[in-house]
Amino acid sequence: MDADFSRLGRIAIVNRGEPAMRAIHAIREIRLEHGASVAAVALHTDAERSAMFAREADDAQLLRARPMGSAIPYLDLAALEEALLSSRADSVWVGWGFVAERPEFAELCANLGLTFIGPSAEVMRALGDKIGAKRLAEQAGVPVSTWSGGRVNDVDEAAEQAERIGYPLVVKAAAGGGGRGIRVVHDPADLSHSFLRARDEAANSFGDDTLFMERLVTDARHIEVQVIADNYGNVWTPGVRDCSIQRRNQKVLEESASTALTPERSAWLANAAAELVRLANYRNAGTVEFLYQAATDDFSFLEVNTRLQVEHPVTERTTGLDLVKAQLLVAAGGRLEGDVRPTVGHAIEVRLNAEDAERGFAPAPGTIERLDLPAGPGIRVDTGVSEGDVIPSEYDSMIAKIIAYGRDRTEALARLRRALAQTTVLVRGGTTNRAFLRALVDHPDIVSGDVDTTWLDRLTSDGGWQFETRTDVALVAAAIEAYDVEERVDIDRFFASAARGRPQLKADAPRSVDLRIGGTQYRLAVARVDRDRYQVALGDHKVLAAIEPLRPYERRMTIGRQRLRITSLPQGPEQLIEVDGVPHRVSQDDAGLLRAPGPSVVVAVTVDEGDAVEAGQSLVILESMKMETVLTAPFSGVIAEVMTTGNVQLDSGAPILRLESTEDEDAAAVGPGVDLANLAAASVTERSTSPAFDALDTLRRFILGWDVDSSDIAEVLEHLATSDPADAQVMHGELNVLRMFADLASLT
């Protein structure tokens, strides 16, 4: 039976950002391929009127927040009902997140006479609820690990179940996904706190605080089977994915196929997933998830996501399917004809997020100032933002998904590395995890595929990701930026004072610049020695750097034979400087002030004024985008001032507390392991000209007003006095200097 796409009519998209754009692309293609009368209608909040998905949709409908409704309108059924009626929708696509797995919303659509592009409410209750799904899996004979057998209502019941299940265990939300509402418990002393935090997070994220518990399966791979079923009993399982690279149960890298499974085991797993969804009478797209222990070759059923997954593009890329268009086909009454397409090649996806890997992966939202996304052979990018768009703190921090495809895994990884190197995203007020992703795909364990679901958590157990940084280069770049800012102020002051008849010249060079990086203060001397050259000195080490402006926020710095790409963006009191893609935060000396890394709510301040703290000690717990972030002491010291309390909303850069260092000030002035010796050595280049000609170049720069130390002029004149008067090159240089002097004299 052919699909009648026109019956879908006006398709309301109850989602935002990248998922909404994914639907818009598919709906537009259906219209162009089949001539169907279908239209994408984007529901958006008032703050999203100019967002990319609202601009790109065929029509848009305001989703109004209600005074007593959910803080997130996309979760408010009454607000959604009002918007759907106003939009004159005929059908609804929900994608992933928000109400995608809420049977109450599917029922609302049915009551309004709308086609819900997804499974029925009854099936969603049976499978989307992780408790119901486990019970159904047991009926289907799918392996299930030891669990609570149903809902766990309170802490007392949790303690009873824990004694039966054993430690380590997982407390998990029955609704939703995305790693929220999940806590791993290794010790009975942590059970109560973990249970309560998981319940609160589940209620805030999904509007449902139902929890259950299960045994923690260790040393396991996270394996997914993509399924899609039509209304005629046909079930396709078009791909098996490996999503083992996770941080706090949030997927970071996904690929198809799994390096842990043979083709035979993948086929067995796909058949098991198909049997489960047939038993559930499933319709439309979904995902069946398993944990796999390679050592024992055992599978454990995890859950069924009754929706499309964020990582579905790797399946699309290796099978040639368009799963969103397949969703529309099934909803329009179409049949899945023939056998499922075989998997060809290998695909890997990473999630480019607005988060700070060095600060415990804290959400780092803001305004996108620069967005250069990769292209080229084998690269696909799914995004829902453009330059100028705001990444709000209320929602998911994803900026884009970057998918690399190759004939084999080696080629896919190589293309992914190339794509990440091509990517530049600058977020005013925030940052991204691009540098982390670049380092991640180069890690030997990723290259070999020898990982499990806890691998990344073990690697980042100290709270963040440590990069191979270039703090010396970042320090030089920040010093030059500070010099340029002060120079512009001096120029403006000169013209303003000249207009009053009393011109004021700039201060003598070099300028002194105080910077702080990594909790350590540095005092640098900066001089501009030519139009595009600067000398930066720290102690006895002097670095000569040539600067070439490229685009806004971007420069090329050349030090000797090193060519370095520098991007720089002000972040409140800090300067976010990327050196060849690796981020560094440099600030004008802030006297130990700890600031909010982004818009956030203070959960707790764990210290008081007068407390002595060690470097790395927890000071403040913040919450942003429903994720908690711990701020730690950058150096050992004493809390001099606490400027906020719990449950306070902070803007990016807002001061939280001031820390006074107890370290030796003289030792801290240079900083542990950070000096400019290597750069100073690299910046010494041999010249092919004579010392006399070099001296003339110094004299030229001195006459033109560049920052040449007047004490050097005596040495310059000595070189000229001993030069060969018959040297034509020297004579030509002398004439140029004299012409400059004459021109300047005539101007005055």
XYZ file of C-alpha atoms in Angstrom:
748
model
C 0.000 0.000 0.000
C 1.352 3.394 -0.991
C 1.549 6.099 1.631
C -0.853 9.024 1.408
C 1.455 11.730 2.744
C -1.139 14.439 2.186
C -3.191 13.025 5.047
C -0.435 14.298 7.352
C -1.171 17.850 6.125
C 0.166 20.486 8.491
C 2.726 18.685 10.649
C 3.261 20.396 13.994
C 6.800 19.949 15.291
C 6.783 19.730 19.081
C 10.502 20.193 19.497
C 13.169 22.805 18.903
C 16.703 23.278 17.625
C 18.373 20.425 15.756
C 15.482 17.907 16.072
C 13.075 20.485 14.653
C 15.416 21.165 11.733
C 15.741 17.419 11.114
C 11.957 17.201 10.729
C 11.773 20.325 8.555
C 14.301 18.845 6.107
C 12.394 15.542 5.865
C 8.976 17.196 5.429
C 10.347 19.488 2.724
C 11.850 16.514 0.877
C 8.578 14.572 1.062
C 6.802 17.537 -0.510
C 9.389 17.815 -3.294
C 9.669 14.048 -3.944
C 6.003 13.113 -3.896
C 4.224 16.387 -4.570
C 2.409 15.873 -1.293
C 0.570 18.740 0.361
C 2.506 18.706 3.626
C 3.878 21.602 5.646
C 6.172 21.933 8.669
C 4.705 24.037 11.485
C 7.225 24.908 14.205
C 5.986 25.469 17.747
C 8.261 27.929 19.513
C 8.459 29.990 22.673
C 8.438 33.766 22.677
C 12.229 33.853 23.073
C 12.606 31.629 19.994
C 10.728 33.774 17.486
C 13.898 34.343 15.478
C 15.511 30.936 16.121
C 16.685 28.977 13.096
C 13.950 26.330 13.231
C 11.212 28.962 13.566
C 12.650 30.840 10.578
C 13.025 27.749 8.396
C 9.615 26.152 9.009
C 6.745 26.665 6.561
C 4.731 28.170 9.386
C 5.292 28.915 13.054
C 3.055 28.966 16.094
C 3.780 30.625 19.419
C 3.865 28.224 22.365
C 2.789 30.379 25.297
C 3.983 29.659 28.806
C 1.139 29.546 31.331
C 1.466 31.350 34.677
C 0.904 28.151 36.669
C 2.193 25.753 34.032
C 5.552 24.032 33.564
C 8.630 26.248 33.451
C 9.324 24.610 30.088
C 6.324 25.085 27.749
C 7.343 22.058 25.665
C 6.431 19.917 28.686
C 3.130 21.684 29.458
C 0.280 19.638 27.950
C -2.273 22.430 28.350
C 0.004 24.926 26.620
C 0.710 22.399 23.873
C -3.003 21.754 23.346
C -3.651 25.469 22.937
C -0.779 25.822 20.452
C -1.811 22.755 18.430
C -5.351 24.041 18.067
C -4.125 27.473 17.053
C -1.691 26.000 14.532
C -4.457 24.124 12.673
C -2.237 21.033 12.744
C -3.266 17.714 11.183
C -0.445 15.637 12.625
C 2.357 15.904 15.181
C 6.063 14.951 15.085
C 7.925 14.967 18.407
C 11.432 13.685 17.612
C 13.395 13.049 20.816
C 13.174 14.717 24.220
C 10.343 16.702 25.824
C 7.027 14.819 25.301
C 8.400 12.250 22.835
C 7.843 9.413 25.309
C 4.832 10.686 27.216
C 1.724 8.600 26.503
C -0.436 11.428 27.881
C 0.631 13.562 24.941
C -0.109 10.803 22.420
C -3.575 10.544 23.982
C -3.997 14.318 23.760
C -3.250 14.152 20.031
C -5.780 11.361 19.583
C -8.429 13.325 21.481
C -7.784 16.322 19.227
C -8.121 14.156 16.121
C -4.432 14.552 15.193
C -2.149 11.857 13.796
C 0.633 11.195 16.282
C 3.765 10.229 14.329
C 4.907 7.549 16.735
C 3.611 4.545 18.662
C 0.250 4.495 20.403
C -0.160 5.636 23.999
C -0.786 2.045 25.088
C 2.452 0.812 23.527
C 4.339 3.784 24.926
C 3.146 2.868 28.398
C 4.178 -0.729 27.879
C 7.617 0.028 26.427
C 8.473 3.671 27.016
C 8.055 3.119 30.722
C 11.277 1.300 31.528
C 9.506 -0.723 34.202
C 6.854 -1.967 31.795
C 9.509 -2.646 29.158
C 11.485 -4.898 31.495
C 8.370 -6.887 32.302
C 7.597 -7.282 28.598
C 11.190 -8.266 27.835
C 10.948 -10.986 30.446
C 7.806 -12.261 28.691
C 9.636 -12.228 25.339
C 12.539 -14.221 26.787
C 15.046 -11.390 26.374
C 17.835 -11.528 29.039
C 17.207 -9.051 31.902
C 19.573 -8.271 34.792
C 18.435 -8.455 38.435
C 16.143 -5.539 39.235
C 13.524 -4.227 41.655
C 10.669 -5.791 39.705
C 8.722 -2.525 39.714
C 8.567 0.977 41.128
C 10.573 1.885 44.232
C 8.497 4.381 46.220
C 10.794 5.712 48.930
C 14.208 5.485 50.574
C 13.153 2.688 52.942
C 11.946 0.529 50.083
C 15.134 1.387 48.174
C 17.219 0.049 51.052
C 15.244 -3.215 51.037
C 15.653 -3.647 47.293
C 19.358 -2.802 47.476
C 19.920 -5.578 49.980
C 18.309 -8.054 47.580
C 19.933 -6.743 44.376
C 23.379 -6.094 45.844
C 25.929 -3.363 45.184
C 26.900 -1.735 42.921
C 23.462 -0.821 41.604
C 21.701 1.843 39.554
C 18.792 4.058 40.603
C 17.004 4.993 37.409
C 14.042 7.091 36.275
C 11.286 5.103 34.608
C 10.595 7.941 32.149
C 12.722 9.989 29.784
C 16.314 9.527 28.757
C 19.433 11.534 28.004
C 21.220 10.273 31.099
C 18.996 12.233 33.480
C 17.423 10.767 36.581
C 20.157 8.137 36.913
C 22.520 7.577 39.830
C 25.074 4.799 40.330
C 25.401 3.676 43.950
C 28.448 1.750 45.179
C 27.936 2.085 48.926
C 24.840 1.836 51.178
C 25.780 5.175 52.775
C 25.193 6.919 49.434
C 21.845 5.301 48.642
C 19.516 7.813 50.326
C 21.167 10.880 48.793
C 21.388 9.289 45.332
C 17.764 8.159 45.427
C 16.462 11.611 46.368
C 18.621 13.418 43.789
C 17.564 11.025 41.022
C 13.904 11.500 41.955
C 14.194 15.295 41.918
C 16.031 15.271 38.586
C 13.456 12.931 37.041
C 10.582 15.134 38.204
C 12.236 18.281 36.837
C 13.261 16.719 33.532
C 10.288 14.502 32.677
C 7.450 15.508 34.991
C 7.519 11.958 36.410
C 9.491 10.977 39.534
C 8.992 7.202 39.225
C 12.199 5.297 39.967
C 13.326 1.678 39.849
C 16.598 -0.071 40.672
C 18.738 -2.674 38.951
C 22.094 -4.365 39.287
C 24.950 -2.385 37.759
C 26.361 -4.331 34.834
C 30.085 -3.514 34.814
C 32.680 -3.688 32.027
C 29.826 -3.539 29.538
C 29.210 -2.074 26.110
C 26.040 -0.095 25.388
C 24.491 -1.599 22.263
C 21.384 -0.329 20.473
C 19.194 -1.852 17.795
C 17.278 0.579 15.591
C 13.761 -0.655 14.835
C 10.922 0.641 12.701
C 7.602 -1.158 12.294
C 4.623 -0.485 10.025
C 0.912 -1.195 10.457
C 1.096 -4.507 8.556
C 3.380 -6.533 10.814
C 6.646 -5.646 9.082
C 9.579 -4.854 11.372
C 12.902 -3.548 10.124
C 16.053 -3.566 12.243
C 18.303 -1.448 10.018
C 21.351 -1.207 12.206
C 23.170 -2.020 15.435
C 24.931 0.906 17.129
C 27.598 1.085 19.818
C 27.059 3.956 22.253
C 29.539 2.971 24.955
C 31.381 6.307 25.095
C 29.321 8.034 27.786
C 29.891 10.531 30.549
C 27.483 10.310 33.468
C 25.151 8.217 31.284
C 25.122 10.924 28.605
C 26.279 9.650 25.217
C 29.287 11.409 23.719
C 30.311 9.288 20.714
C 28.249 6.729 18.824
C 29.124 4.456 15.944
C 27.767 1.801 13.654
C 28.633 -0.953 13.769
C 30.006 -2.093 17.117
C 33.644 -3.127 17.356
C 32.667 -5.615 20.082
C 30.192 -7.738 18.107
C 30.616 -10.228 15.313
C 28.117 -10.000 12.446
C 26.483 -13.161 13.795
C 25.943 -11.695 17.283
C 24.646 -8.466 15.774
C 22.118 -10.447 13.723
C 21.035 -12.425 16.815
C 20.534 -9.199 18.768
C 18.552 -7.592 15.948
C 16.231 -10.602 15.839
C 15.714 -10.431 19.623
C 14.813 -6.736 19.364
C 12.388 -7.414 16.506
C 10.674 -10.144 18.537
C 10.240 -7.789 21.464
C 8.612 -5.004 19.437
C 6.356 -7.487 17.623
C 5.150 -8.766 20.976
C 4.415 -5.168 21.989
C 2.513 -4.507 18.716
C 4.866 -1.580 18.123
C 4.437 0.987 15.327
C 6.871 3.576 13.938
C 10.532 4.118 14.937
C 12.121 3.076 18.220
C 15.319 1.792 19.779
C 15.949 -1.343 21.823
C 18.965 -0.992 24.119
C 21.172 -3.684 25.640
C 24.297 -3.995 27.744
C 26.866 -6.451 26.435
C 29.656 -8.052 28.474
C 32.291 -9.182 25.991
C 34.148 -11.339 28.515
C 31.143 -13.645 28.956
C 29.362 -12.855 25.660
C 26.215 -11.987 27.649
C 23.487 -9.467 26.802
C 21.204 -7.731 29.329
C 18.096 -5.874 28.208
C 18.267 -2.236 29.216
C 15.200 -0.409 27.853
C 13.181 0.551 24.805
C 13.137 4.175 23.706
C 9.788 4.687 21.988
C 11.161 7.399 19.752
C 13.965 8.203 17.392
C 17.379 8.598 19.034
C 19.808 11.494 18.790
C 22.361 9.122 17.260
C 20.136 7.830 14.453
C 22.280 9.463 11.696
C 24.988 6.775 12.007
C 22.353 4.194 11.092
C 21.118 6.359 8.235
C 24.641 6.823 6.923
C 25.482 3.103 6.901
C 22.143 1.922 5.454
C 21.116 4.776 3.163
C 17.768 5.098 4.949
C 16.116 8.345 6.037
C 14.498 7.351 9.303
C 12.435 10.535 9.716
C 10.966 10.072 6.253
C 10.335 6.432 7.182
C 8.439 7.655 10.251
C 6.287 9.851 8.020
C 5.727 6.949 5.599
C 4.461 4.638 8.362
C 2.244 7.379 9.835
C 0.816 8.015 6.358
C -0.241 4.358 6.041
C 2.734 3.194 3.975
C 4.278 -0.272 4.022
C 7.911 -1.206 4.669
C 8.582 -3.092 1.446
C 11.188 -5.842 1.110
C 14.071 -6.648 3.374
C 15.932 -4.180 5.540
C 18.914 -2.575 3.841
C 22.277 -4.070 4.820
C 24.879 -2.054 6.681
C 27.770 -0.845 4.506
C 30.894 0.920 5.775
C 31.300 2.579 9.140
C 29.925 5.809 10.651
C 30.875 7.702 13.815
C 28.998 10.599 15.416
C 30.107 13.078 18.062
C 28.007 15.717 19.779
C 29.342 19.253 19.652
C 27.948 20.831 22.825
C 28.118 24.171 24.604
C 29.943 22.795 27.606
C 33.282 23.285 29.295
C 35.299 20.068 29.419
C 37.949 21.563 31.716
C 35.337 22.584 34.280
C 33.678 19.238 34.756
C 31.742 19.535 31.472
C 29.672 22.348 32.928
C 27.033 23.747 30.562
C 28.420 26.873 28.895
C 25.579 28.524 26.922
C 25.705 31.915 25.253
C 25.467 33.652 21.883
C 27.114 32.078 18.846
C 29.532 34.649 17.436
C 31.234 32.346 14.936
C 29.971 29.077 13.457
C 32.205 27.374 10.915
C 31.038 23.786 10.480
C 32.943 21.170 8.467
C 32.207 19.718 5.057
C 33.910 17.478 2.525
C 33.842 13.786 1.623
C 32.047 11.565 4.119
C 30.976 14.377 6.462
C 27.417 15.156 7.552
C 26.483 17.882 10.021
C 23.055 18.160 11.688
C 22.464 21.455 13.458
C 19.668 23.752 14.508
C 21.584 26.982 15.047
C 23.352 29.658 13.033
C 25.581 32.614 13.818
C 23.873 35.092 16.108
C 21.596 32.479 17.662
C 21.441 32.096 21.437
C 22.034 28.755 23.130
C 19.616 29.075 26.056
C 20.438 27.717 29.479
C 16.997 26.100 29.852
C 17.482 23.431 27.184
C 19.939 20.899 25.818
C 23.388 22.327 25.126
C 23.848 20.659 21.734
C 25.118 22.850 18.898
C 25.583 20.224 16.199
C 26.105 16.550 15.494
C 29.126 15.776 13.334
C 28.926 12.437 11.530
C 31.830 10.920 9.615
C 31.425 7.999 7.223
C 34.119 5.795 5.714
C 34.576 2.542 3.906
C 35.899 1.204 7.207
C 36.372 2.467 10.763
C 39.892 3.750 10.121
C 38.712 6.017 7.305
C 35.695 7.179 9.334
C 37.956 8.166 12.257
C 40.358 9.985 9.949
C 37.507 11.961 8.390
C 36.118 12.781 11.823
C 39.504 14.132 12.931
C 39.692 16.249 9.802
C 36.152 17.550 10.331
C 36.798 18.549 13.940
C 39.978 20.356 12.894
C 37.898 22.341 10.375
C 35.293 23.303 12.970
C 35.317 26.681 14.698
C 32.557 27.705 17.112
C 32.908 30.777 19.318
C 30.239 31.262 21.971
C 30.104 34.618 23.721
C 29.528 33.889 27.378
C 30.275 30.195 26.918
C 32.456 27.670 25.146
C 32.258 24.290 23.406
C 33.662 20.788 23.816
C 35.372 20.780 20.397
C 38.903 20.512 21.779
C 37.781 17.650 24.021
C 36.300 15.817 21.020
C 39.508 16.313 19.019
C 41.541 14.814 21.855
C 38.979 12.054 22.420
C 39.068 10.649 18.872
C 42.875 10.534 19.036
C 42.901 8.479 22.244
C 44.476 5.026 21.734
C 41.506 3.267 23.381
C 39.085 4.959 20.991
C 41.280 4.050 18.036
C 41.394 0.409 19.157
C 37.716 0.344 20.179
C 38.618 -1.147 23.564
C 36.154 0.750 25.788
C 33.105 0.257 27.994
C 30.364 2.467 29.409
C 32.479 3.630 32.355
C 35.677 4.264 30.374
C 35.142 7.993 29.958
C 33.976 8.484 33.553
C 37.170 6.825 34.757
C 39.213 9.063 32.483
C 37.508 12.211 33.784
C 37.117 11.147 37.401
C 38.864 14.308 38.629
C 35.951 16.352 37.258
C 37.201 17.414 33.860
C 39.393 16.684 30.877
C 43.033 17.716 30.886
C 44.296 18.948 27.520
C 47.832 19.213 26.239
C 47.738 22.982 26.537
C 49.882 25.781 25.116
C 49.635 28.156 28.043
C 52.825 29.909 26.951
C 51.308 30.794 23.572
C 47.975 31.727 25.178
C 49.790 34.019 27.585
C 51.625 35.778 24.738
C 48.398 36.107 22.723
C 46.500 37.504 25.722
C 49.288 39.984 26.459
C 49.194 41.245 22.866
C 45.389 41.529 23.035
C 45.685 43.563 26.243
C 48.294 45.786 24.604
C 46.021 46.414 21.598
C 43.107 47.341 23.854
C 45.218 49.855 25.775
C 46.685 51.229 22.543
C 43.208 51.935 21.160
C 42.380 53.770 24.388
C 45.568 55.828 24.027
C 44.757 56.740 20.430
C 41.236 57.850 21.351
C 42.652 59.855 24.265
C 45.249 61.492 21.981
C 42.654 62.700 19.451
C 40.292 63.879 22.181
C 43.068 65.834 23.912
C 44.381 67.174 20.604
C 40.937 68.569 19.821
C 41.239 70.558 23.041
C 44.676 71.846 22.000
C 46.667 69.808 24.572
C 47.560 66.477 22.929
C 48.592 63.771 25.369
C 51.071 61.153 24.196
C 50.899 57.513 25.236
C 52.898 56.116 28.105
C 56.447 54.941 27.503
C 56.929 51.426 26.140
C 56.964 48.623 26.981
C 53.570 48.318 28.616
C 53.202 46.251 31.760
C 50.357 43.721 31.607
C 49.188 41.643 34.602
C 47.474 38.402 33.598
C 46.251 35.336 35.435
C 46.062 31.856 33.956
C 45.543 28.619 35.849
C 45.265 30.522 39.124
C 48.756 32.037 38.731
C 49.569 35.694 38.121
C 52.076 36.821 35.497
C 53.476 40.284 34.818
C 54.568 40.702 31.209
C 56.200 43.580 29.340
C 54.750 44.127 25.868
C 56.103 46.346 23.090
C 54.871 46.777 19.539
C 58.064 46.836 17.548
C 56.551 47.094 14.061
C 53.225 47.210 12.272
C 52.582 43.487 12.816
C 55.304 42.472 15.312
C 55.293 42.471 19.093
C 57.867 41.684 21.724
C 56.514 40.031 24.881
C 58.844 39.582 27.839
C 58.432 37.531 31.011
C 61.461 37.760 33.253
C 64.570 37.359 31.105
C 62.765 35.663 28.223
C 61.694 37.781 25.253
C 59.371 36.458 22.554
C 59.074 38.101 19.138
C 55.658 37.332 17.606
C 54.205 38.375 14.255
C 50.434 38.839 14.175
C 48.282 38.546 11.056
C 44.574 39.413 11.489
C 42.382 36.921 9.627
C 38.718 37.386 10.542
C 36.874 38.778 13.532
C 38.169 37.050 16.671
C 40.816 35.178 14.681
C 44.532 35.794 14.136
C 47.533 33.906 12.893
C 50.564 34.166 15.172
C 54.037 33.357 13.889
C 56.853 32.755 16.354
C 60.006 31.770 14.535
C 58.921 28.908 12.284
C 55.794 28.129 14.314
C 52.485 29.196 12.728
C 49.664 29.145 15.269
C 45.959 29.787 14.815
C 44.586 31.973 17.595
C 40.948 32.723 18.291
C 40.026 35.061 21.096
C 36.676 36.024 22.550
C 35.919 38.090 25.668
C 34.025 36.097 28.299
C 33.071 38.656 30.919
C 36.180 39.231 33.022
C 38.085 36.529 31.123
C 39.466 36.089 27.635
C 38.807 32.691 26.061
C 41.812 32.040 23.861
C 42.062 28.964 21.649
C 45.495 27.941 20.432
C 45.061 25.622 17.443
C 41.645 24.731 18.851
C 42.658 24.115 22.478
C 40.925 26.545 24.887
C 42.687 28.586 27.579
C 41.135 31.079 29.961
C 43.208 34.142 30.682
C 42.087 37.055 32.807
C 43.450 40.387 33.824
C 44.498 39.686 37.393
C 41.222 39.147 39.267
C 42.709 38.933 42.756
C 41.401 35.393 43.375
C 37.798 36.095 42.383
C 35.807 32.964 41.505
C 33.032 33.645 38.988
C 30.103 31.735 37.517
C 31.209 30.046 34.262
C 27.735 30.573 32.763
C 24.102 31.312 33.638
C 23.301 29.030 36.546
C 21.581 28.537 39.900
C 23.582 28.135 43.102
C 22.766 24.749 44.623
C 25.157 25.107 47.547
C 28.204 27.012 48.759
C 30.272 24.454 50.654
C 32.691 26.862 52.401
C 32.477 29.890 54.690
C 34.552 33.026 55.032
C 37.831 32.280 56.778
C 37.971 28.627 55.709
C 41.337 27.345 54.530
C 41.043 25.337 51.294
C 43.385 23.270 49.165
C 43.771 23.501 45.388
C 41.073 21.335 43.778
C 38.745 21.402 46.805
C 35.010 21.760 46.111
C 33.751 25.289 46.822
C 30.414 25.764 45.043
C 27.798 23.528 43.386
C 25.916 25.111 40.461
C 23.081 23.834 38.304
C 22.569 24.727 34.655
C 20.595 22.910 31.957
C 19.547 20.438 34.686
C 23.188 19.414 35.137
C 25.219 20.003 38.282
C 28.693 21.555 38.150
C 31.227 21.703 40.958
C 33.591 24.696 41.070
C 36.883 23.944 42.779
C 39.665 26.063 44.251
C 42.197 27.023 41.536
C 44.905 27.312 44.193
C 45.354 26.832 47.926
C 44.227 29.731 50.074
C 41.733 31.223 52.495
C 38.143 32.216 51.655
C 38.227 36.005 52.004
C 34.625 36.742 50.954
C 31.478 34.818 49.998
C 29.217 36.857 47.709
C 26.217 34.576 47.150
C 24.030 31.948 48.820
C 22.088 28.877 47.764
C 19.129 29.059 45.365
C 20.343 32.289 43.726
C 20.278 32.787 39.933
C 23.652 33.930 38.563
C 24.560 35.460 35.226
C 27.703 34.429 33.379
C 30.752 35.969 35.065
C 28.911 36.850 38.272
C 31.266 36.882 41.302
C 30.748 34.037 43.783
C 33.610 34.242 46.256
C 37.124 35.620 46.660
C 40.059 33.387 47.507
C 43.319 34.733 48.934
C 46.372 32.670 48.066
C 48.543 31.185 50.798
C 51.258 30.271 48.305
C 54.565 32.121 48.167
C 53.926 35.233 46.048
C 57.368 35.257 44.470
C 57.029 31.631 43.411
C 53.517 32.222 42.130
C 54.592 35.178 40.019
C 56.124 32.947 37.363
C 53.890 29.919 37.767
C 54.614 26.208 37.871
C 56.057 25.021 34.581
C 54.877 28.038 32.560
C 57.567 30.279 31.159
C 58.493 31.669 27.777
C 61.931 30.078 27.424
C 60.975 27.755 24.553
C 59.088 30.454 22.678
C 61.934 32.925 23.199
C 64.369 30.422 21.723
C 62.018 29.698 18.813
C 61.566 33.393 18.023
C 65.289 33.954 17.408
C 65.645 33.744 13.636
C 68.714 34.213 11.515
C 68.717 37.204 9.195
C 70.384 37.260 5.822
C 71.186 40.992 6.076
C 74.132 42.725 7.694
C 74.103 44.000 11.308
C 74.171 47.515 9.890
C 71.016 46.901 7.890
C 69.338 45.412 10.971
C 70.361 48.559 12.842
C 68.781 50.712 10.128
C 65.559 48.710 10.461
C 65.582 49.452 14.209
C 66.184 53.150 13.495
C 63.331 53.166 10.963
C 60.940 51.720 13.528
C 62.147 54.199 16.146
C 61.476 57.200 13.850
C 58.018 55.851 12.938
C 57.101 55.731 16.622
C 57.044 51.991 17.245
C 57.991 50.751 20.712
C 61.771 50.777 20.353
C 63.733 51.326 23.543
C 65.677 54.599 23.161
C 68.623 52.998 24.976
C 69.067 50.726 21.941
C 69.754 53.671 19.631
C 73.365 54.076 20.830
C 74.075 50.493 19.727
C 72.327 51.191 16.427
C 74.522 54.211 15.715
C 77.625 52.227 16.594
C 76.730 49.603 13.991
C 76.178 52.306 11.394
C 79.467 54.043 12.232
C 81.419 50.846 11.613
C 79.549 49.839 8.456
C 81.069 49.829 5.005
C 80.240 53.212 3.384
C 80.347 51.542 -0.043
C 77.620 49.026 0.895
C 74.766 49.928 -1.475
C 72.181 48.166 0.691
C 73.192 50.176 3.743
C 73.251 53.413 1.741
C 69.758 52.710 0.399
C 68.534 52.055 3.939
C 70.067 55.285 5.200
C 68.338 57.274 2.446
C 64.973 55.709 3.340
C 65.414 56.660 6.991
C 66.342 60.232 6.008
C 63.258 60.502 3.755
C 61.035 59.353 6.605
C 62.573 61.894 8.939
C 62.121 64.649 6.343
C 58.491 63.713 5.738
C 57.743 63.711 9.463
C 59.535 67.042 9.899
C 57.495 68.589 7.100
C 54.265 67.418 8.718
C 55.135 69.258 11.935
